């Protein structure tokens, strides 16, 4: 370990996150829910979604973007449709409020949807998806963000990073869970490069004038790019629609407008779909899930990496050895009041 880093156990990460979130004014219920996503980020080697997000959350509280003591309210719109009004609070507690109803609805009807409305979202989607997969469900999630990303062929921000996540339960093994932004890279990754003074690939974004740049701060002031050109742009459009107007919530452009220059986390909604394999397959579900293992074996058998496997490998190490946190990051967090 270098002098530039501090080694922490995951329990210490949790305690530190909870203490900081409490200090900046979050209510106890939000503290518990929000801290767990940061622990998960550090545990799985995703530093952009770990303790760094304490700075993001603290700013959203201080700037009035988030309601720190919001109490989410869940309702069943239809047998298979669940809605949680987050009341302007962070999305994590809204999800925890709606999750039991979503699971119940999916098991009863085979498939169900959960809409989180009026929430502030700054975290990865995979912790939510993995929780549903642990309940034996196949799950998908979508959420817009702020308008930081230009459509393919353009250079002006319109989309959010608009992540998509998917999870599949695996008998006797780690679940298959992927989560990726429809942008070339997560915005937090660009911010970490800016903090470290590191250059970035020129295909990550545009300068404000539309030109190429390898400077992280310049891209943050300009526009990010979608991954895969027009294909990523199409997926980003889909996310805008299904997690915006479809559930009666904000698009990324509307979220940025609602932020009104406070530079807080995205404001809006999230759509989560959950499917119970037994709803389609009945008693045959276990056998068909076992058949699916041939797909995973076919990927790994030729030396290809199964999406999500890096996180599980990092998890095994962090559970044993803890994690390394940049000392400067700790200093920056400690300076937040």
mmCIF file of C-alpha atoms in Angstrom:
data_model
loop_
_atom_site.group_PDB
_atom_site.id
_atom_site.type_symbol
_atom_site.label_atom_id
_atom_site.label_comp_id
_atom_site.label_asym_id
_atom_site.label_seq_id
_atom_site.Cartn_x
_atom_site.Cartn_y
_atom_site.Cartn_z
ATOM 1 C CA UNK A 1 0.000 0.000 0.000
ATOM 2 C CA UNK A 2 1.324 3.414 -0.940
ATOM 3 C CA UNK A 3 1.114 6.511 1.246
ATOM 4 C CA UNK A 4 -1.429 7.821 -1.261
ATOM 5 C CA UNK A 5 -4.072 5.305 -0.182
ATOM 6 C CA UNK A 6 -5.812 4.117 2.959
ATOM 7 C CA UNK A 7 -6.829 0.471 3.395
ATOM 8 C CA UNK A 8 -10.326 0.015 4.791
ATOM 9 C CA UNK A 9 -12.451 -3.030 5.508
ATOM 10 C CA UNK A 10 -15.913 -3.020 3.970
ATOM 11 C CA UNK A 11 -17.356 -2.555 7.455
ATOM 12 C CA UNK A 12 -15.194 0.559 7.814
ATOM 13 C CA UNK A 13 -16.359 1.791 4.410
ATOM 14 C CA UNK A 14 -19.967 1.342 5.546
ATOM 15 C CA UNK A 15 -19.398 3.136 8.855
ATOM 16 C CA UNK A 16 -17.567 5.992 7.135
ATOM 17 C CA UNK A 17 -20.273 6.389 4.490
ATOM 18 C CA UNK A 18 -23.044 6.357 7.109
ATOM 19 C CA UNK A 19 -21.253 8.858 9.336
ATOM 20 C CA UNK A 20 -20.679 11.240 6.434
ATOM 21 C CA UNK A 21 -24.248 10.989 5.132
ATOM 22 C CA UNK A 22 -25.558 11.604 8.637
ATOM 23 C CA UNK A 23 -23.275 14.619 9.037
ATOM 24 C CA UNK A 24 -24.508 16.224 5.825
ATOM 25 C CA UNK A 25 -28.129 15.879 6.919
ATOM 26 C CA UNK A 26 -29.698 12.718 5.471
ATOM 27 C CA UNK A 27 -32.396 11.021 7.538
ATOM 28 C CA UNK A 28 -31.521 7.605 9.044
ATOM 29 C CA UNK A 29 -33.571 5.610 6.527
ATOM 30 C CA UNK A 30 -31.857 7.336 3.594
ATOM 31 C CA UNK A 31 -28.442 6.988 5.238
ATOM 32 C CA UNK A 32 -28.773 3.212 5.457
ATOM 33 C CA UNK A 33 -30.024 2.768 1.887
ATOM 34 C CA UNK A 34 -27.620 5.200 0.217
ATOM 35 C CA UNK A 35 -24.534 3.957 2.074
ATOM 36 C CA UNK A 36 -25.053 0.389 0.851
ATOM 37 C CA UNK A 37 -24.710 1.390 -2.790
ATOM 38 C CA UNK A 38 -21.373 3.037 -1.984
ATOM 39 C CA UNK A 39 -20.189 -0.033 -0.112
ATOM 40 C CA UNK A 40 -21.194 -2.147 -3.112
ATOM 41 C CA UNK A 41 -19.237 0.138 -5.450
ATOM 42 C CA UNK A 42 -16.038 -0.132 -3.413
ATOM 43 C CA UNK A 43 -16.545 -3.850 -2.790
ATOM 44 C CA UNK A 44 -16.836 -4.601 -6.501
ATOM 45 C CA UNK A 45 -13.958 -2.438 -7.689
ATOM 46 C CA UNK A 46 -16.143 0.349 -9.077
ATOM 47 C CA UNK A 47 -14.523 3.377 -7.493
ATOM 48 C CA UNK A 48 -16.601 5.816 -9.543
ATOM 49 C CA UNK A 49 -19.646 4.497 -7.669
ATOM 50 C CA UNK A 50 -18.000 4.107 -4.254
ATOM 51 C CA UNK A 51 -17.050 6.646 -1.591
ATOM 52 C CA UNK A 52 -16.439 9.259 -4.286
ATOM 53 C CA UNK A 53 -20.225 9.485 -4.481
ATOM 54 C CA UNK A 54 -20.288 10.930 -0.970
ATOM 55 C CA UNK A 55 -19.102 14.197 -2.519
ATOM 56 C CA UNK A 56 -21.906 13.968 -5.071
ATOM 57 C CA UNK A 57 -24.582 13.170 -2.479
ATOM 58 C CA UNK A 58 -23.392 15.875 -0.093
ATOM 59 C CA UNK A 59 -23.535 18.497 -2.830
ATOM 60 C CA UNK A 60 -27.077 17.466 -3.789
ATOM 61 C CA UNK A 61 -28.144 17.892 -0.168
ATOM 62 C CA UNK A 62 -26.360 21.209 0.327
ATOM 63 C CA UNK A 63 -27.723 22.680 -2.910
ATOM 64 C CA UNK A 64 -31.294 21.656 -2.164
ATOM 65 C CA UNK A 65 -31.548 19.275 -5.104
ATOM 66 C CA UNK A 66 -32.595 16.354 -2.893
ATOM 67 C CA UNK A 67 -35.108 16.220 -0.031
ATOM 68 C CA UNK A 68 -32.982 14.656 2.739
ATOM 69 C CA UNK A 69 -35.877 13.299 4.811
ATOM 70 C CA UNK A 70 -38.314 12.348 2.032
ATOM 71 C CA UNK A 71 -40.640 9.444 2.837
ATOM 72 C CA UNK A 72 -41.386 7.334 -0.261
ATOM 73 C CA UNK A 73 -44.995 6.275 -0.800
ATOM 74 C CA UNK A 74 -45.768 3.051 -2.682
ATOM 75 C CA UNK A 75 -48.987 2.196 -4.499
ATOM 76 C CA UNK A 76 -50.315 -0.570 -6.763
ATOM 77 C CA UNK A 77 -51.659 1.009 -9.947
ATOM 78 C CA UNK A 78 -52.615 -2.367 -11.440
ATOM 79 C CA UNK A 79 -51.938 -5.951 -10.294
ATOM 80 C CA UNK A 80 -48.615 -5.886 -12.156
ATOM 81 C CA UNK A 81 -47.757 -2.196 -11.888
ATOM 82 C CA UNK A 82 -46.174 -0.667 -8.803
ATOM 83 C CA UNK A 83 -45.383 3.013 -8.350
ATOM 84 C CA UNK A 84 -43.271 4.699 -5.683
ATOM 85 C CA UNK A 85 -43.438 8.449 -5.265
ATOM 86 C CA UNK A 86 -39.985 9.239 -3.931
ATOM 87 C CA UNK A 87 -40.928 12.723 -2.760
ATOM 88 C CA UNK A 88 -37.701 14.169 -4.109
ATOM 89 C CA UNK A 89 -35.441 11.890 -2.075
ATOM 90 C CA UNK A 90 -32.627 9.638 -3.224
ATOM 91 C CA UNK A 91 -33.707 6.665 -5.337
ATOM 92 C CA UNK A 92 -32.201 3.989 -3.101
ATOM 93 C CA UNK A 93 -34.851 4.275 -0.381
ATOM 94 C CA UNK A 94 -37.635 4.498 -2.973
ATOM 95 C CA UNK A 95 -36.409 1.243 -4.487
ATOM 96 C CA UNK A 96 -36.258 -0.491 -1.117
ATOM 97 C CA UNK A 97 -39.808 0.698 -0.456
ATOM 98 C CA UNK A 98 -41.147 -0.678 -3.741
ATOM 99 C CA UNK A 99 -39.078 -3.857 -3.982
ATOM 100 C CA UNK A 100 -41.318 -6.115 -1.841
ATOM 101 C CA UNK A 101 -44.395 -5.104 -3.834
ATOM 102 C CA UNK A 102 -42.559 -5.628 -7.134
ATOM 103 C CA UNK A 103 -41.412 -9.110 -6.113
ATOM 104 C CA UNK A 104 -44.907 -10.007 -4.926
ATOM 105 C CA UNK A 105 -46.476 -8.756 -8.155
ATOM 106 C CA UNK A 106 -43.955 -10.577 -10.357
ATOM 107 C CA UNK A 107 -44.519 -13.856 -8.553
ATOM 108 C CA UNK A 108 -48.280 -13.448 -8.729
ATOM 109 C CA UNK A 109 -48.515 -12.453 -12.379
ATOM 110 C CA UNK A 110 -45.244 -13.689 -13.875
ATOM 111 C CA UNK A 111 -44.118 -10.198 -14.835
ATOM 112 C CA UNK A 112 -44.361 -6.799 -13.158
ATOM 113 C CA UNK A 113 -43.036 -3.272 -13.410
ATOM 114 C CA UNK A 114 -41.933 -0.736 -10.813
ATOM 115 C CA UNK A 115 -41.854 2.982 -11.562
ATOM 116 C CA UNK A 116 -39.826 5.186 -9.254
ATOM 117 C CA UNK A 117 -41.003 8.771 -9.619
ATOM 118 C CA UNK A 118 -39.590 12.059 -8.335
ATOM 119 C CA UNK A 119 -36.272 10.653 -7.158
ATOM 120 C CA UNK A 120 -32.682 11.860 -7.277
ATOM 121 C CA UNK A 121 -30.403 9.258 -8.848
ATOM 122 C CA UNK A 122 -26.606 9.157 -8.664
ATOM 123 C CA UNK A 123 -25.769 5.456 -8.319
ATOM 124 C CA UNK A 124 -25.243 2.453 -10.555
ATOM 125 C CA UNK A 125 -28.253 0.254 -11.297
ATOM 126 C CA UNK A 126 -26.623 -3.117 -10.711
ATOM 127 C CA UNK A 127 -27.099 -3.219 -6.903
ATOM 128 C CA UNK A 128 -30.857 -2.973 -7.431
ATOM 129 C CA UNK A 129 -30.815 -5.587 -10.176
ATOM 130 C CA UNK A 130 -28.686 -7.957 -8.128
ATOM 131 C CA UNK A 131 -31.131 -7.655 -5.223
ATOM 132 C CA UNK A 132 -33.995 -8.733 -7.488
ATOM 133 C CA UNK A 133 -31.946 -11.574 -8.961
ATOM 134 C CA UNK A 134 -31.294 -12.744 -5.398
ATOM 135 C CA UNK A 135 -35.088 -13.006 -5.168
ATOM 136 C CA UNK A 136 -35.003 -15.420 -8.125
ATOM 137 C CA UNK A 137 -36.201 -12.937 -10.737
ATOM 138 C CA UNK A 138 -34.933 -11.848 -14.127
ATOM 139 C CA UNK A 139 -34.760 -8.058 -14.061
ATOM 140 C CA UNK A 140 -34.105 -4.994 -16.197
ATOM 141 C CA UNK A 141 -33.729 -1.354 -15.191
ATOM 142 C CA UNK A 142 -33.522 1.953 -17.036
ATOM 143 C CA UNK A 143 -33.013 5.541 -15.913
ATOM 144 C CA UNK A 144 -32.165 8.814 -17.653
ATOM 145 C CA UNK A 145 -29.884 11.401 -16.044
ATOM 146 C CA UNK A 146 -28.928 14.996 -16.887
ATOM 147 C CA UNK A 147 -28.469 15.972 -20.526
ATOM 148 C CA UNK A 148 -24.737 15.420 -20.779
ATOM 149 C CA UNK A 149 -24.513 13.258 -23.940
ATOM 150 C CA UNK A 150 -24.801 14.209 -27.599
ATOM 151 C CA UNK A 151 -26.693 11.958 -30.023
ATOM 152 C CA UNK A 152 -24.579 10.231 -32.649
ATOM 153 C CA UNK A 153 -23.901 12.702 -35.441
ATOM 154 C CA UNK A 154 -24.391 15.698 -33.152
ATOM 155 C CA UNK A 155 -22.204 17.530 -30.672
ATOM 156 C CA UNK A 156 -24.744 19.126 -28.305
ATOM 157 C CA UNK A 157 -25.944 17.447 -25.128
ATOM 158 C CA UNK A 158 -29.440 15.934 -25.235
ATOM 159 C CA UNK A 159 -29.353 12.492 -23.593
ATOM 160 C CA UNK A 160 -28.253 11.440 -20.169
ATOM 161 C CA UNK A 161 -25.713 8.685 -19.688
ATOM 162 C CA UNK A 162 -28.900 6.593 -19.616
ATOM 163 C CA UNK A 163 -27.736 3.291 -18.117
ATOM 164 C CA UNK A 164 -29.351 -0.087 -18.755
ATOM 165 C CA UNK A 165 -28.982 -3.014 -16.367
ATOM 166 C CA UNK A 166 -30.012 -6.667 -16.674
ATOM 167 C CA UNK A 167 -29.827 -9.601 -14.308
ATOM 168 C CA UNK A 168 -30.309 -13.356 -14.617
ATOM 169 C CA UNK A 169 -30.297 -15.824 -11.707
ATOM 170 C CA UNK A 170 -27.824 -18.698 -11.965
ATOM 171 C CA UNK A 171 -28.325 -21.878 -9.963
ATOM 172 C CA UNK A 172 -25.392 -22.467 -7.667
ATOM 173 C CA UNK A 173 -23.283 -19.618 -9.041
ATOM 174 C CA UNK A 174 -22.843 -15.880 -9.113
ATOM 175 C CA UNK A 175 -25.706 -14.157 -10.940
ATOM 176 C CA UNK A 176 -25.251 -12.725 -14.408
ATOM 177 C CA UNK A 177 -25.652 -8.974 -13.971
ATOM 178 C CA UNK A 178 -24.506 -6.239 -16.312
ATOM 179 C CA UNK A 179 -24.911 -2.488 -16.068
ATOM 180 C CA UNK A 180 -23.615 -0.056 -18.625
ATOM 181 C CA UNK A 181 -24.149 3.535 -19.617
ATOM 182 C CA UNK A 182 -25.230 4.171 -23.172
ATOM 183 C CA UNK A 183 -22.506 6.830 -23.235
ATOM 184 C CA UNK A 184 -18.921 5.869 -24.050
ATOM 185 C CA UNK A 185 -18.103 5.888 -20.347
ATOM 186 C CA UNK A 186 -19.768 6.813 -17.070
ATOM 187 C CA UNK A 187 -19.592 10.524 -16.282
ATOM 188 C CA UNK A 188 -18.077 9.681 -12.910
ATOM 189 C CA UNK A 189 -15.165 8.037 -14.715
ATOM 190 C CA UNK A 190 -14.428 11.271 -16.565
ATOM 191 C CA UNK A 191 -14.656 13.178 -13.288
ATOM 192 C CA UNK A 192 -12.165 10.803 -11.660
ATOM 193 C CA UNK A 193 -9.757 11.424 -14.547
ATOM 194 C CA UNK A 194 -10.195 15.161 -14.055
ATOM 195 C CA UNK A 195 -9.447 14.866 -10.340
ATOM 196 C CA UNK A 196 -6.337 12.814 -11.073
ATOM 197 C CA UNK A 197 -5.123 15.133 -13.836
ATOM 198 C CA UNK A 198 -5.216 12.298 -16.382
ATOM 199 C CA UNK A 199 -5.923 12.623 -20.095
ATOM 200 C CA UNK A 200 -8.869 10.768 -21.606
ATOM 201 C CA UNK A 201 -9.419 9.105 -25.006
ATOM 202 C CA UNK A 202 -10.616 11.571 -27.606
ATOM 203 C CA UNK A 203 -13.659 9.431 -28.433
ATOM 204 C CA UNK A 204 -15.156 9.968 -24.964
ATOM 205 C CA UNK A 205 -16.636 13.340 -25.780
ATOM 206 C CA UNK A 206 -16.698 16.704 -27.521
ATOM 207 C CA UNK A 207 -15.327 20.097 -26.530
ATOM 208 C CA UNK A 208 -17.941 22.860 -26.161
ATOM 209 C CA UNK A 209 -17.195 23.940 -29.719
ATOM 210 C CA UNK A 210 -17.832 20.385 -30.982
ATOM 211 C CA UNK A 211 -14.177 19.540 -31.540
ATOM 212 C CA UNK A 212 -12.152 16.610 -30.251
ATOM 213 C CA UNK A 213 -10.343 16.806 -26.921
ATOM 214 C CA UNK A 214 -8.472 14.577 -24.496
ATOM 215 C CA UNK A 215 -9.043 16.920 -21.559
ATOM 216 C CA UNK A 216 -11.565 15.626 -19.024
ATOM 217 C CA UNK A 217 -12.662 19.073 -17.829
ATOM 218 C CA UNK A 218 -13.283 20.180 -21.401
ATOM 219 C CA UNK A 219 -15.545 17.185 -22.068
ATOM 220 C CA UNK A 220 -17.404 17.820 -18.807
ATOM 221 C CA UNK A 221 -18.044 21.348 -20.074
ATOM 222 C CA UNK A 222 -18.971 20.083 -23.547
ATOM 223 C CA UNK A 223 -20.767 16.842 -24.386
ATOM 224 C CA UNK A 224 -20.099 13.142 -23.958
ATOM 225 C CA UNK A 225 -20.486 10.645 -26.804
ATOM 226 C CA UNK A 226 -22.699 7.580 -27.026
ATOM 227 C CA UNK A 227 -20.987 4.214 -27.290
ATOM 228 C CA UNK A 228 -21.271 2.356 -30.593
ATOM 229 C CA UNK A 229 -22.309 5.415 -32.550
ATOM 230 C CA UNK A 230 -25.922 5.272 -33.722
ATOM 231 C CA UNK A 231 -26.594 2.041 -31.817
ATOM 232 C CA UNK A 232 -25.816 3.584 -28.455
ATOM 233 C CA UNK A 233 -27.770 6.639 -29.516
ATOM 234 C CA UNK A 234 -30.827 4.487 -30.256
ATOM 235 C CA UNK A 235 -30.586 2.793 -26.865
ATOM 236 C CA UNK A 236 -30.224 6.164 -25.153
ATOM 237 C CA UNK A 237 -33.385 7.332 -26.917
ATOM 238 C CA UNK A 238 -35.226 4.240 -25.708
ATOM 239 C CA UNK A 239 -34.195 4.953 -22.105
ATOM 240 C CA UNK A 240 -35.354 8.561 -22.402
ATOM 241 C CA UNK A 241 -38.783 7.332 -23.490
ATOM 242 C CA UNK A 242 -39.446 4.360 -21.215
ATOM 243 C CA UNK A 243 -38.038 5.958 -18.046
ATOM 244 C CA UNK A 244 -39.310 9.435 -18.842
ATOM 245 C CA UNK A 245 -42.670 10.064 -20.524
ATOM 246 C CA UNK A 246 -43.852 6.439 -20.175
ATOM 247 C CA UNK A 247 -43.801 6.682 -16.385
ATOM 248 C CA UNK A 248 -44.709 10.356 -16.225
ATOM 249 C CA UNK A 249 -41.271 11.625 -15.312
ATOM 250 C CA UNK A 250 -38.521 13.874 -16.639
ATOM 251 C CA UNK A 251 -36.312 13.467 -19.672
ATOM 252 C CA UNK A 252 -32.614 14.199 -19.246
ATOM 253 C CA UNK A 253 -33.015 17.663 -20.763
ATOM 254 C CA UNK A 254 -35.887 18.388 -18.364
ATOM 255 C CA UNK A 255 -33.824 17.079 -15.453
ATOM 256 C CA UNK A 256 -30.977 19.448 -16.273
ATOM 257 C CA UNK A 257 -33.438 22.323 -16.552
ATOM 258 C CA UNK A 258 -34.969 21.439 -13.168
ATOM 259 C CA UNK A 259 -31.477 21.432 -11.658
ATOM 260 C CA UNK A 260 -31.333 25.133 -12.515
ATOM 261 C CA UNK A 261 -27.561 25.374 -12.411
ATOM 262 C CA UNK A 262 -27.113 23.786 -8.973
ATOM 263 C CA UNK A 263 -25.001 20.970 -10.510
ATOM 264 C CA UNK A 264 -26.724 18.329 -8.422
ATOM 265 C CA UNK A 265 -27.519 14.727 -9.263
ATOM 266 C CA UNK A 266 -30.159 13.896 -11.892
ATOM 267 C CA UNK A 267 -33.813 14.377 -11.003
ATOM 268 C CA UNK A 268 -36.465 12.101 -12.468
ATOM 269 C CA UNK A 269 -37.531 8.489 -12.565
ATOM 270 C CA UNK A 270 -36.545 4.890 -13.083
ATOM 271 C CA UNK A 271 -38.329 1.922 -14.643
ATOM 272 C CA UNK A 272 -37.645 -1.601 -13.381
ATOM 273 C CA UNK A 273 -39.089 -4.751 -14.946
ATOM 274 C CA UNK A 274 -39.110 -8.065 -13.089
ATOM 275 C CA UNK A 275 -39.924 -11.470 -14.566
ATOM 276 C CA UNK A 276 -40.483 -14.653 -12.594
ATOM 277 C CA UNK A 277 -39.179 -17.584 -14.693
ATOM 278 C CA UNK A 278 -41.816 -19.824 -13.103
ATOM 279 C CA UNK A 279 -44.478 -17.519 -14.533
ATOM 280 C CA UNK A 280 -43.591 -18.708 -18.023
ATOM 281 C CA UNK A 281 -42.273 -22.150 -17.222
ATOM 282 C CA UNK A 282 -43.946 -23.415 -14.062
ATOM 283 C CA UNK A 283 -42.256 -26.487 -12.610
ATOM 284 C CA UNK A 284 -39.949 -26.621 -15.650
ATOM 285 C CA UNK A 285 -38.248 -23.340 -14.700
ATOM 286 C CA UNK A 286 -35.292 -24.946 -12.929
ATOM 287 C CA UNK A 287 -34.545 -27.174 -15.896
ATOM 288 C CA UNK A 288 -34.598 -24.304 -18.372
ATOM 289 C CA UNK A 289 -32.426 -22.113 -16.155
ATOM 290 C CA UNK A 290 -29.951 -25.011 -16.106
ATOM 291 C CA UNK A 291 -30.047 -25.080 -19.934
ATOM 292 C CA UNK A 292 -29.115 -21.407 -19.952
ATOM 293 C CA UNK A 293 -25.807 -22.298 -18.328
ATOM 294 C CA UNK A 294 -24.664 -23.599 -21.732
ATOM 295 C CA UNK A 295 -24.715 -20.004 -22.985
ATOM 296 C CA UNK A 296 -22.417 -18.856 -20.183
ATOM 297 C CA UNK A 297 -20.162 -21.868 -20.674
ATOM 298 C CA UNK A 298 -19.948 -21.074 -24.379
ATOM 299 C CA UNK A 299 -18.739 -17.573 -23.595
ATOM 300 C CA UNK A 300 -16.184 -18.473 -20.977
ATOM 301 C CA UNK A 301 -15.113 -21.678 -22.711
ATOM 302 C CA UNK A 302 -13.495 -19.714 -25.535
ATOM 303 C CA UNK A 303 -11.685 -17.357 -23.198
ATOM 304 C CA UNK A 304 -14.160 -14.499 -23.472
ATOM 305 C CA UNK A 305 -15.055 -12.466 -20.400
ATOM 306 C CA UNK A 306 -18.555 -12.805 -19.058
ATOM 307 C CA UNK A 307 -19.950 -9.300 -18.444
ATOM 308 C CA UNK A 308 -20.001 -8.603 -14.725
ATOM 309 C CA UNK A 309 -17.270 -11.132 -13.925
ATOM 310 C CA UNK A 310 -14.746 -8.392 -13.152
ATOM 311 C CA UNK A 311 -16.963 -7.129 -10.357
ATOM 312 C CA UNK A 312 -17.312 -10.586 -8.838
ATOM 313 C CA UNK A 313 -13.552 -11.130 -9.002
ATOM 314 C CA UNK A 314 -12.961 -7.799 -7.265
ATOM 315 C CA UNK A 315 -15.594 -8.704 -4.668
ATOM 316 C CA UNK A 316 -13.761 -11.868 -3.690
ATOM 317 C CA UNK A 317 -10.591 -9.862 -3.050
ATOM 318 C CA UNK A 318 -12.247 -6.999 -1.174
ATOM 319 C CA UNK A 319 -14.195 -9.327 1.103
ATOM 320 C CA UNK A 320 -10.861 -10.831 2.110
ATOM 321 C CA UNK A 321 -8.468 -7.881 2.011
ATOM 322 C CA UNK A 322 -10.619 -4.768 2.165
ATOM 323 C CA UNK A 323 -10.217 -1.910 -0.310
ATOM 324 C CA UNK A 324 -7.783 0.919 -1.006
ATOM 325 C CA UNK A 325 -9.225 4.430 -0.894
ATOM 326 C CA UNK A 326 -7.258 7.448 -2.166
ATOM 327 C CA UNK A 327 -6.109 9.497 0.801
ATOM 328 C CA UNK A 328 -6.936 12.730 -1.049
ATOM 329 C CA UNK A 329 -10.511 11.544 -1.543
ATOM 330 C CA UNK A 330 -10.879 10.953 2.193
ATOM 331 C CA UNK A 331 -9.484 14.442 2.858
ATOM 332 C CA UNK A 332 -11.957 15.975 0.384
ATOM 333 C CA UNK A 333 -14.881 14.118 1.949
ATOM 334 C CA UNK A 334 -13.810 15.070 5.482
ATOM 335 C CA UNK A 335 -13.752 18.715 4.403
ATOM 336 C CA UNK A 336 -17.431 18.609 3.461
ATOM 337 C CA UNK A 337 -19.643 20.256 6.061
#
